[in-house]
Amino acid sequence: MRVSMDNVTCKPTPSGRASLLHASKPVLPVRCRSARLRTLAAAAVDTKQQSRLAFVDLQPPDPILGVSEAFKRDTNDLKLNLGVGAYRTEDLKPYVLNVVKKAEKIMIDSEENKEYLPIQGLEAFNKATADLLLGQGHAATKENRVATLQSLSGTGSLRVAAEFIAKFLPGKTVYLSNPTWGNHKNIFADAGVEWKWYRYYEPKTVGLDFEGMMEDLRGAPEGSVVILHGCAHNPTGIDPTREQWEQMADLCIEKNHLPFFDVAYQGFASGSLDDDAWAPRYFASRGMEIIVAQSYSKNLGLYAERVGAINFVLSDAEAAKRVMSQLKRIARALYSNPPVHGARIASIVVSRPELFKEWNEEMEYMSGRIKQVRQDLNGHLTKINGDRDWSFILNQVGMFSFTGLNKEQCKVMTDKHHIYMTSDGRISLAGLPSSKAEYLAKAIDDCVRNH
Ligand SMILES: Cc1ncc(COP(=O)(O)O)c(C=O)c1O
């Protein structure tokens, strides 16, 4: 039985919350007008009654994070978690970068306070992140044409921009590569933005369907928003070549599309910050207005610190000022102020030449280990099953490899071989030690031969 609060006079508890929903016993911090109302109030605090939210559906676990949960439950020694995109050392340990530890020491020594940041974030971080993206001394930053807002890593930055699109570009459709990082759909859908696929992956070649992609983007209504992975496409690991990026830029200009880059792996993919930022820099150099979401989860290993930014690179400073004011308004209602700790780390690392150099070396080290396991996996597969062409593993870049395994084969990988991966056939090479590459190759071979 439910009681409407309108019928009951409630005394607030010391915490300020009405006690009806929270008290486990009918202590009645409630002054009721009649015996009948007292009975009704007692029924309302009886926790054994069915919840008013009993109609809420159970949401299935997130497909990526659910893999880790299943992995934890498996007690077999052979188990391998290739589901989650987080860098591990050869011993499968999480890696805290030395430059992060050094920056944290600097922060402790300088006794920084923990007061709120401005809504737009830490000024030093915002400057550093725009420079890192576009390159030092870019005309757009010099001319104040870039609106940069520090936000909650890549996800939060994308979400702020999605809210902006919903508010200021109503009716625009966002085009997502098929496939894409699973959360893109949630982010735009939850912000009330319509999204559609453009073709990207060609299963026959385990490569890029460039013709299909161009056809779909050409067919999209003028002025559509196109989400592009700046580098190291997730989940496929397949990036366009520079010539293909150039053709994509031509098409975006021709169709007046708004390119929106998601840069979650700058420096981590190739080991070079400049090479990995080539595509958004190229689009900006063609005079296009672009949106860019940045994340420091992977390249600085700041996964849990939530460090990132949303940048609007625009044609003039006045537009950038207005957009900035609206981004702040959106962030204010979503979370008010971004977290300070990781932003300080990132700005210290970027602004101190000795730490910046060391960061580049550490990124090269991390991306180098991943390149090495690509070689190992390709080598073992070619040895075990030379009838097939496994070169796609070497051609893909970044943390992930799309194996081309289908859903059923992925299930066999997990149920029979204790290898945990997402059901789209993606494996995270960042979670693969060289010592396990042969085991993985044998499991993949078993799946393609027998299942
Ligand atoms: C393509 C892509 N964009 C954005 C993100 C956002 O990550 P985070 O919110 O941790 O920065 C990820 C993380 O896996 C990603 O792969």
Short mmCIF file of C-alpha atoms and ligand atoms in Angstrom, two decimals:
data_model
loop_
_atom_site.label_atom_id
_atom_site.label_comp_id
_atom_site.label_asym_id
_atom_site.label_seq_id
_atom_site.Cartn_x
_atom_site.Cartn_y
_atom_site.Cartn_z
CA MET A 1 0.00 0.00 0.00
CA ARG A 2 1.33 3.44 -0.80
CA VAL A 3 0.76 6.63 1.05
CA SER A 4 0.78 9.93 -0.65
CA MET A 5 2.95 12.44 1.15
CA ASP A 6 0.10 14.91 0.69
CA ASN A 7 -1.98 13.01 3.24
CA VAL A 8 0.69 12.82 5.90
CA THR A 9 2.34 15.58 7.86
CA CYS A 10 6.01 14.62 8.08
CA LYS A 11 8.56 16.01 10.44
CA PRO A 12 11.94 16.18 8.73
CA THR A 13 14.67 14.09 10.35
CA PRO A 14 17.87 15.83 11.53
CA SER A 15 19.44 14.95 8.18
CA GLY A 16 16.75 17.01 6.56
CA ARG A 17 15.27 14.06 4.68
CA ALA A 18 11.69 13.04 5.13
CA SER A 19 11.96 9.84 7.12
CA LEU A 20 9.10 7.90 5.54
CA LEU A 21 11.14 6.14 2.92
CA HIS A 22 14.22 5.48 4.98
CA ALA A 23 13.23 4.42 8.49
CA SER A 24 13.30 0.64 8.91
CA LYS A 25 10.87 0.69 11.87
CA PRO A 26 7.69 2.68 12.17
CA VAL A 27 9.20 4.98 14.81
CA LEU A 28 6.84 7.59 13.49
CA PRO A 29 8.85 10.77 13.32
CA VAL A 30 5.58 11.67 11.70
CA ARG A 31 2.79 13.58 13.28
CA CYS A 32 -0.35 12.10 11.83
CA ARG A 33 -3.75 13.69 12.02
CA SER A 34 -5.76 10.54 12.59
CA ALA A 35 -5.37 6.94 13.63
CA ARG A 36 -6.11 5.88 10.06
CA LEU A 37 -3.32 8.00 8.72
CA ARG A 38 -0.98 6.61 11.37
CA THR A 39 -1.78 3.10 10.15
CA LEU A 40 -1.16 4.12 6.57
CA ALA A 41 2.16 5.72 7.51
CA ALA A 42 3.23 2.57 9.36
CA ALA A 43 2.46 0.54 6.24
CA ALA A 44 4.51 2.94 4.15
CA VAL A 45 7.67 2.37 6.20
CA ASP A 46 7.28 -1.41 6.23
CA THR A 47 10.25 -2.38 4.06
CA LYS A 48 8.71 -5.79 3.34
CA GLN A 49 6.09 -4.28 1.10
CA GLN A 50 6.74 -4.13 -2.64
CA SER A 51 8.87 -1.16 -3.68
CA ARG A 52 7.30 1.69 -5.55
CA LEU A 53 10.15 1.08 -8.02
CA ALA A 54 9.31 -2.59 -8.51
CA PHE A 55 8.50 -1.86 -12.16
CA VAL A 56 12.12 -0.86 -12.94
CA ASP A 57 13.74 -3.30 -15.38
CA LEU A 58 17.03 -4.96 -14.54
CA GLN A 59 19.72 -3.44 -16.76
CA PRO A 60 22.12 -6.10 -18.10
CA PRO A 61 25.77 -5.52 -17.10
CA ASP A 62 27.79 -3.30 -19.41
CA PRO A 63 29.17 -5.59 -22.15
CA ILE A 64 32.76 -4.51 -21.48
CA LEU A 65 32.71 -4.22 -17.69
CA GLY A 66 30.63 -7.42 -17.47
CA VAL A 67 33.57 -9.33 -18.99
CA SER A 68 35.75 -8.38 -15.99
CA GLU A 69 33.09 -9.53 -13.57
CA ALA A 70 32.89 -12.93 -15.30
CA PHE A 71 36.70 -13.12 -15.33
CA LYS A 72 36.88 -12.59 -11.56
CA ARG A 73 34.51 -15.52 -11.00
CA ASP A 74 36.65 -17.95 -13.08
CA THR A 75 39.05 -19.94 -10.88
CA ASN A 76 41.05 -21.59 -13.71
CA ASP A 77 44.78 -20.71 -13.70
CA LEU A 78 44.86 -20.31 -17.47
CA LYS A 79 42.36 -17.47 -17.46
CA LEU A 80 43.19 -14.32 -19.39
CA ASN A 81 41.25 -11.05 -19.38
CA LEU A 82 41.41 -9.42 -22.80
CA GLY A 83 38.15 -7.56 -22.33
CA VAL A 84 39.06 -4.27 -20.71
CA GLY A 85 41.06 -1.48 -22.31
CA ALA A 86 43.57 -0.86 -19.56
CA TYR A 87 47.32 -1.23 -19.92
CA ARG A 88 49.00 -4.05 -17.99
CA THR A 89 52.69 -4.85 -17.59
CA GLU A 90 54.17 -8.14 -18.81
CA ASP A 91 53.32 -9.49 -15.30
CA LEU A 92 49.73 -8.35 -15.82
CA LYS A 93 50.02 -5.64 -13.17
CA PRO A 94 48.40 -2.21 -13.55
CA TYR A 95 51.01 0.42 -14.40
CA VAL A 96 51.31 3.79 -12.66
CA LEU A 97 53.57 5.99 -14.80
CA ASN A 98 56.75 7.29 -13.15
CA VAL A 99 55.92 10.80 -14.34
CA VAL A 100 52.61 10.59 -12.52
CA LYS A 101 54.36 9.63 -9.29
CA LYS A 102 56.83 12.48 -9.77
CA ALA A 103 54.06 15.01 -10.45
CA GLU A 104 52.19 13.83 -7.35
CA LYS A 105 55.34 14.37 -5.26
CA ILE A 106 55.62 17.91 -6.63
CA MET A 107 51.98 18.48 -5.72
CA ILE A 108 52.44 17.25 -2.14
CA ASP A 109 55.54 19.41 -1.69
CA SER A 110 53.75 22.51 -2.94
CA GLU A 111 50.80 21.88 -0.57
CA GLU A 112 48.11 22.62 -3.12
CA ASN A 113 44.64 23.15 -1.69
CA LYS A 114 41.48 21.27 -2.65
CA GLU A 115 39.17 24.19 -3.31
CA TYR A 116 36.73 24.08 -6.21
CA LEU A 117 38.13 24.61 -9.67
CA PRO A 118 36.33 27.08 -11.93
CA ILE A 119 33.57 25.40 -13.95
CA GLN A 120 35.77 25.37 -17.06
CA GLY A 121 38.56 23.62 -15.16
CA LEU A 122 42.21 24.25 -14.34
CA GLU A 123 43.55 27.03 -16.55
CA ALA A 124 47.03 25.49 -16.87
CA PHE A 125 45.49 22.16 -17.86
CA ASN A 126 43.19 23.68 -20.46
CA LYS A 127 46.09 25.47 -22.09
CA ALA A 128 48.29 22.38 -21.99
CA THR A 129 45.60 20.09 -23.39
CA ALA A 130 44.74 22.36 -26.34
CA ASP A 131 48.47 22.68 -27.15
CA LEU A 132 48.92 18.94 -26.94
CA LEU A 133 46.05 18.43 -29.31
CA LEU A 134 46.81 21.06 -31.92
CA GLY A 135 50.56 21.50 -31.40
CA GLN A 136 52.30 24.42 -29.66
CA GLY A 137 51.56 27.87 -31.06
CA HIS A 138 48.71 26.80 -33.36
CA ALA A 139 46.94 29.74 -35.03
CA ALA A 140 43.58 28.71 -33.52
CA THR A 141 44.88 28.87 -29.93
CA LYS A 142 46.81 32.09 -30.60
CA GLU A 143 43.67 33.71 -32.02
CA ASN A 144 41.53 32.47 -29.08
CA ARG A 145 39.39 30.42 -31.45
CA VAL A 146 39.41 27.31 -29.26
CA ALA A 147 36.86 26.80 -26.50
CA THR A 148 38.35 24.23 -24.11
CA LEU A 149 36.51 22.91 -21.08
CA GLN A 150 38.13 20.42 -18.72
CA SER A 151 35.68 17.60 -18.18
CA LEU A 152 35.32 14.12 -16.74
CA SER A 153 37.75 12.27 -18.97
CA GLY A 154 36.70 11.16 -22.45
CA THR A 155 33.22 10.02 -21.47
CA GLY A 156 32.26 13.23 -19.66
CA SER A 157 33.72 15.38 -22.42
CA LEU A 158 31.69 13.51 -25.03
CA ARG A 159 28.59 13.85 -22.91
CA VAL A 160 29.01 17.63 -22.49
CA ALA A 161 29.33 17.95 -26.27
CA ALA A 162 26.34 15.67 -26.79
CA GLU A 163 24.27 17.97 -24.54
CA PHE A 164 25.55 20.94 -26.56
CA ILE A 165 24.49 19.28 -29.82
CA ALA A 166 21.05 18.50 -28.38
CA LYS A 167 20.63 22.12 -27.29
CA PHE A 168 22.17 24.06 -30.16
CA LEU A 169 22.05 21.75 -33.16
CA PRO A 170 18.59 20.26 -32.71
CA GLY A 171 17.56 17.81 -35.39
CA LYS A 172 21.14 17.04 -36.38
CA THR A 173 22.01 13.37 -36.59
CA VAL A 174 25.28 12.07 -35.21
CA TYR A 175 26.95 9.44 -37.39
CA LEU A 176 28.87 6.68 -35.62
CA SER A 177 31.24 4.18 -37.21
CA ASN A 178 29.88 0.64 -37.29
CA PRO A 179 31.22 -0.70 -34.98
CA THR A 180 32.30 1.84 -32.40
CA TRP A 181 33.12 2.07 -28.71
CA GLY A 182 29.89 0.79 -27.11
CA ASN A 183 29.34 3.86 -24.93
CA HIS A 184 29.03 6.28 -27.87
CA LYS A 185 25.46 5.10 -28.48
CA ASN A 186 24.51 5.54 -24.81
CA ILE A 187 26.08 9.00 -24.59
CA PHE A 188 24.23 10.44 -27.58
CA ALA A 189 20.98 8.59 -26.96
CA ASP A 190 20.85 9.70 -23.31
CA ALA A 191 21.44 13.31 -24.38
CA GLY A 192 18.46 12.96 -26.74
CA VAL A 193 20.54 13.11 -29.93
CA GLU A 194 19.60 10.87 -32.83
CA TRP A 195 22.47 8.70 -34.07
CA LYS A 196 22.96 6.51 -37.12
CA TRP A 197 25.70 4.18 -38.36
CA TYR A 198 28.14 4.71 -41.17
CA ARG A 199 29.92 1.64 -42.51
CA TYR A 200 33.47 1.14 -41.26
CA TYR A 201 34.49 -2.48 -40.85
CA GLU A 202 34.82 -4.99 -43.69
CA PRO A 203 34.69 -8.54 -42.25
CA LYS A 204 36.06 -10.14 -45.45
CA THR A 205 39.39 -8.33 -45.13
CA VAL A 206 39.23 -7.62 -41.39
CA GLY A 207 39.99 -4.11 -42.66
CA LEU A 208 38.39 -0.75 -43.43
CA ASP A 209 35.33 -0.52 -45.67
CA PHE A 210 36.48 2.84 -47.03
CA GLU A 211 34.08 2.89 -50.00
CA GLY A 212 31.13 2.03 -47.74
CA MET A 213 32.12 4.71 -45.25
CA MET A 214 32.42 7.40 -47.93
CA GLU A 215 29.13 6.38 -49.51
CA ASP A 216 27.29 6.58 -46.17
CA LEU A 217 28.82 9.96 -45.25
CA ARG A 218 28.03 11.29 -48.71
CA GLY A 219 24.44 10.11 -48.27
CA ALA A 220 24.09 11.75 -44.83
CA PRO A 221 22.13 15.03 -44.71
CA GLU A 222 24.24 18.19 -45.11
CA GLY A 223 25.71 19.44 -41.85
CA SER A 224 25.57 16.11 -40.02
CA VAL A 225 27.88 15.47 -37.07
CA VAL A 226 30.43 12.74 -37.83
CA ILE A 227 32.19 10.99 -34.97
CA LEU A 228 35.72 10.05 -35.96
CA HIS A 229 38.22 8.19 -33.80
CA GLY A 230 41.33 10.40 -33.87
CA CYS A 231 43.62 7.38 -33.79
CA ALA A 232 43.56 3.72 -32.71
CA HIS A 233 39.94 3.05 -33.59
CA ASN A 234 38.10 1.22 -30.83
CA PRO A 235 37.14 -1.64 -31.19
CA THR A 236 38.74 -2.51 -34.53
CA GLY A 237 42.27 -1.05 -34.28
CA ILE A 238 41.81 -0.11 -37.96
CA ASP A 239 42.63 3.51 -38.85
CA PRO A 240 42.27 5.22 -42.22
CA THR A 241 45.52 6.02 -44.04
CA ARG A 242 46.56 9.68 -44.39
CA GLU A 243 45.33 9.69 -48.00
CA GLN A 244 41.97 8.37 -46.83
CA TRP A 245 41.76 11.03 -44.08
CA GLU A 246 42.39 13.64 -46.78
CA GLN A 247 39.48 12.32 -48.83
CA MET A 248 37.29 12.26 -45.73
CA ALA A 249 38.18 15.91 -45.06
CA ASP A 250 37.25 16.79 -48.67
CA LEU A 251 33.91 15.09 -48.19
CA CYS A 252 33.21 16.84 -44.87
CA ILE A 253 33.92 20.20 -46.52
CA GLU A 254 31.72 19.33 -49.52
CA LYS A 255 28.83 18.21 -47.30
CA ASN A 256 29.42 20.82 -44.59
CA HIS A 257 29.56 18.00 -42.02
CA LEU A 258 30.81 18.79 -38.53
CA PRO A 259 33.73 16.47 -37.72
CA PHE A 260 33.78 15.43 -34.06
CA PHE A 261 37.00 13.64 -33.11
CA ASP A 262 37.16 11.32 -30.16
CA VAL A 263 40.83 11.28 -29.15
CA ALA A 264 41.18 8.71 -26.37
CA TYR A 265 44.62 7.33 -27.29
CA GLN A 266 46.87 10.25 -28.29
CA GLY A 267 50.49 9.14 -28.07
CA PHE A 268 49.51 5.74 -26.84
CA ALA A 269 48.81 4.33 -30.30
CA SER A 270 52.04 5.03 -32.14
CA GLY A 271 54.16 6.24 -29.23
CA SER A 272 54.18 9.75 -30.76
CA LEU A 273 51.83 12.50 -29.58
CA ASP A 274 52.23 14.37 -32.87
CA ASP A 275 51.59 11.40 -35.15
CA ASP A 276 48.51 10.38 -33.21
CA ALA A 277 47.06 13.89 -33.45
CA TRP A 278 47.64 14.09 -37.18
CA ALA A 279 44.01 13.67 -38.27
CA PRO A 280 42.35 16.41 -36.13
CA ARG A 281 45.28 18.75 -36.86
CA TYR A 282 44.90 18.10 -40.56
CA PHE A 283 41.14 18.80 -40.49
CA ALA A 284 41.77 22.04 -38.54
CA SER A 285 44.45 23.03 -41.07
CA ARG A 286 41.83 22.76 -43.82
CA GLY A 287 39.90 25.56 -42.10
CA MET A 288 37.16 23.31 -40.80
CA GLU A 289 35.45 23.84 -37.47
CA ILE A 290 35.88 20.70 -35.41
CA ILE A 291 34.96 19.31 -32.00
CA VAL A 292 37.52 17.17 -30.15
CA ALA A 293 37.05 15.13 -26.97
CA GLN A 294 40.29 14.19 -25.20
CA SER A 295 41.05 11.59 -22.55
CA TYR A 296 44.12 11.03 -20.38
CA SER A 297 42.96 7.63 -19.14
CA LYS A 298 45.26 5.59 -21.35
CA ASN A 299 48.21 7.81 -22.27
CA LEU A 300 48.84 9.00 -18.70
CA GLY A 301 47.27 5.92 -17.09
CA LEU A 302 44.90 8.22 -15.15
CA TYR A 303 41.88 5.96 -15.64
CA ALA A 304 40.29 6.61 -12.25
CA GLU A 305 41.20 10.30 -12.01
CA ARG A 306 38.83 11.30 -14.84
CA VAL A 307 41.00 13.74 -16.75
CA GLY A 308 39.95 15.01 -20.15
CA ALA A 309 38.63 17.96 -22.11
CA ILE A 310 36.19 18.99 -24.78
CA ASN A 311 37.51 21.43 -27.40
CA PHE A 312 35.57 23.37 -30.01
CA VAL A 313 37.98 24.70 -32.64
CA LEU A 314 36.01 27.50 -34.29
CA SER A 315 36.36 30.14 -36.97
CA ASP A 316 36.46 33.18 -34.71
CA ALA A 317 37.10 34.20 -31.13
CA GLU A 318 33.61 35.59 -30.60
CA ALA A 319 32.00 32.23 -31.44
CA ALA A 320 34.50 30.47 -29.16
CA LYS A 321 33.59 32.82 -26.30
CA ARG A 322 29.88 32.15 -26.70
CA VAL A 323 30.33 28.40 -27.05
CA MET A 324 32.55 28.38 -23.95
CA SER A 325 29.85 30.14 -21.93
CA GLN A 326 27.34 27.47 -22.98
CA LEU A 327 29.70 24.58 -22.26
CA LYS A 328 30.11 26.00 -18.76
CA ARG A 329 26.35 26.21 -18.34
CA ILE A 330 26.00 22.55 -19.39
CA ALA A 331 28.80 21.39 -17.07
CA ARG A 332 27.32 23.41 -14.19
CA ALA A 333 24.12 21.43 -14.30
CA LEU A 334 25.82 18.07 -14.86
CA TYR A 335 28.57 18.13 -12.19
CA SER A 336 29.48 21.79 -11.46
CA ASN A 337 33.29 21.54 -11.31
CA PRO A 338 35.76 19.01 -12.65
CA PRO A 339 38.19 17.13 -10.36
CA VAL A 340 41.52 18.82 -9.68
CA HIS A 341 43.99 16.04 -8.87
CA GLY A 342 44.48 14.48 -12.29
CA ALA A 343 44.33 17.84 -14.08
CA ARG A 344 47.24 19.05 -11.94
CA ILE A 345 49.19 15.89 -12.74
CA ALA A 346 48.60 16.32 -16.49
CA SER A 347 49.49 20.03 -16.50
CA ILE A 348 52.70 19.45 -14.49
CA VAL A 349 53.79 16.62 -16.80
CA VAL A 350 53.07 18.60 -19.96
CA SER A 351 54.58 21.89 -18.79
CA ARG A 352 57.91 20.62 -17.34
CA PRO A 353 60.24 19.69 -20.18
CA GLU A 354 62.07 16.93 -18.25
CA LEU A 355 58.77 15.28 -17.24
CA PHE A 356 57.30 15.75 -20.72
CA LYS A 357 60.31 13.97 -22.21
CA GLU A 358 60.01 11.13 -19.72
CA TRP A 359 56.26 10.83 -20.40
CA ASN A 360 56.98 10.41 -24.11
CA GLU A 361 59.47 7.68 -23.28
CA GLU A 362 56.95 5.90 -21.07
CA MET A 363 54.30 6.11 -23.80
CA GLU A 364 56.76 4.64 -26.25
CA TYR A 365 57.49 1.88 -23.77
CA MET A 366 53.78 1.05 -23.31
CA SER A 367 52.93 1.21 -27.01
CA GLY A 368 56.13 -0.72 -27.74
CA ARG A 369 55.05 -3.60 -25.50
CA ILE A 370 51.73 -3.75 -27.33
CA LYS A 371 53.48 -3.71 -30.72
CA GLN A 372 55.67 -6.57 -29.49
CA VAL A 373 52.68 -8.75 -28.49
CA ARG A 374 51.11 -8.02 -31.89
CA GLN A 375 54.28 -9.45 -33.46
CA ASP A 376 54.22 -12.43 -31.09
CA LEU A 377 50.56 -13.23 -31.74
CA ASN A 378 50.96 -12.85 -35.50
CA GLY A 379 54.09 -15.04 -35.42
CA HIS A 380 52.45 -17.85 -33.46
CA LEU A 381 49.28 -17.82 -35.58
CA THR A 382 51.28 -17.88 -38.80
CA LYS A 383 53.29 -20.84 -37.49
CA ILE A 384 50.25 -22.79 -36.27
CA ASN A 385 47.93 -21.99 -39.18
CA GLY A 386 49.90 -20.72 -42.17
CA ASP A 387 46.96 -21.23 -44.54
CA ARG A 388 45.40 -18.03 -43.28
CA ASP A 389 46.54 -14.46 -43.63
CA TRP A 390 47.04 -13.01 -40.12
CA SER A 391 48.68 -9.77 -41.31
CA PHE A 392 45.64 -7.79 -40.15
CA ILE A 393 46.95 -8.15 -36.58
CA LEU A 394 50.07 -6.21 -37.57
CA ASN A 395 48.15 -3.65 -39.61
CA GLN A 396 45.85 -2.73 -36.73
CA VAL A 397 47.04 -0.10 -34.25
CA GLY A 398 46.56 0.75 -30.60
CA MET A 399 45.33 -1.27 -27.72
CA PHE A 400 42.84 -3.43 -29.55
CA SER A 401 42.75 -6.09 -32.19
CA PHE A 402 39.59 -7.16 -33.94
CA THR A 403 40.11 -10.88 -34.44
CA GLY A 404 37.22 -11.50 -36.82
CA LEU A 405 35.90 -14.21 -34.44
CA ASN A 406 32.11 -14.40 -34.38
CA LYS A 407 29.88 -14.41 -31.29
CA GLU A 408 29.81 -18.21 -30.98
CA GLN A 409 33.57 -18.45 -31.39
CA CYS A 410 34.06 -15.78 -28.71
CA LYS A 411 31.91 -17.89 -26.40
CA VAL A 412 34.18 -20.89 -27.06
CA MET A 413 37.21 -18.70 -26.29
CA THR A 414 35.74 -18.01 -22.86
CA ASP A 415 33.96 -21.28 -21.99
CA LYS A 416 36.66 -23.64 -23.27
CA HIS A 417 39.88 -21.60 -23.17
CA HIS A 418 39.15 -19.21 -20.27
CA ILE A 419 39.97 -16.22 -22.47
CA TYR A 420 37.67 -13.33 -21.68
CA MET A 421 36.86 -10.90 -24.50
CA THR A 422 33.90 -8.93 -25.78
CA SER A 423 31.50 -10.86 -27.98
CA ASP A 424 32.26 -8.65 -31.01
CA GLY A 425 35.64 -10.40 -31.40
CA ARG A 426 37.73 -7.61 -29.89
CA ILE A 427 40.75 -8.42 -27.76
CA SER A 428 42.76 -5.93 -25.74
CA LEU A 429 46.42 -6.59 -26.45
CA ALA A 430 47.27 -4.32 -23.53
CA GLY A 431 46.19 -7.21 -21.29
CA LEU A 432 48.25 -9.86 -23.11
CA PRO A 433 51.73 -10.81 -21.86
CA SER A 434 54.17 -12.14 -24.50
CA SER A 435 54.37 -15.36 -22.48
CA LYS A 436 50.66 -16.02 -23.16
CA ALA A 437 50.66 -15.13 -26.87
CA GLU A 438 51.11 -18.76 -27.94
CA TYR A 439 48.25 -19.93 -25.70
CA LEU A 440 46.03 -17.24 -27.22
CA ALA A 441 47.10 -18.17 -30.77
CA LYS A 442 46.23 -21.85 -30.16
CA ALA A 443 42.83 -20.89 -28.79
CA ILE A 444 42.07 -18.65 -31.80
CA ASP A 445 43.22 -21.40 -34.15
CA ASP A 446 40.94 -23.92 -32.40
CA CYS A 447 38.00 -21.55 -32.86
CA VAL A 448 38.56 -20.85 -36.55
CA ARG A 449 39.22 -24.55 -37.37
CA ASN A 450 36.67 -26.32 -35.20
CA HIS A 451 33.87 -23.96 -34.28
C1 LIG B 1 36.96 5.51 -28.25
C2 LIG B 1 36.90 5.87 -26.81
N1 LIG B 1 36.42 7.07 -26.47
C3 LIG B 1 36.35 7.46 -25.20
C4 LIG B 1 36.73 6.62 -24.18
C5 LIG B 1 36.58 7.19 -22.83
O1 LIG B 1 37.32 6.74 -21.81
P1 LIG B 1 37.48 7.60 -20.49
O2 LIG B 1 36.14 8.10 -20.13
O3 LIG B 1 38.04 6.64 -19.49
O4 LIG B 1 38.41 8.68 -20.81
C6 LIG B 1 37.23 5.35 -24.48
C7 LIG B 1 37.61 4.40 -23.44
O5 LIG B 1 37.78 3.23 -23.61
C8 LIG B 1 37.32 4.98 -25.84
O6 LIG B 1 37.82 3.80 -26.21
#
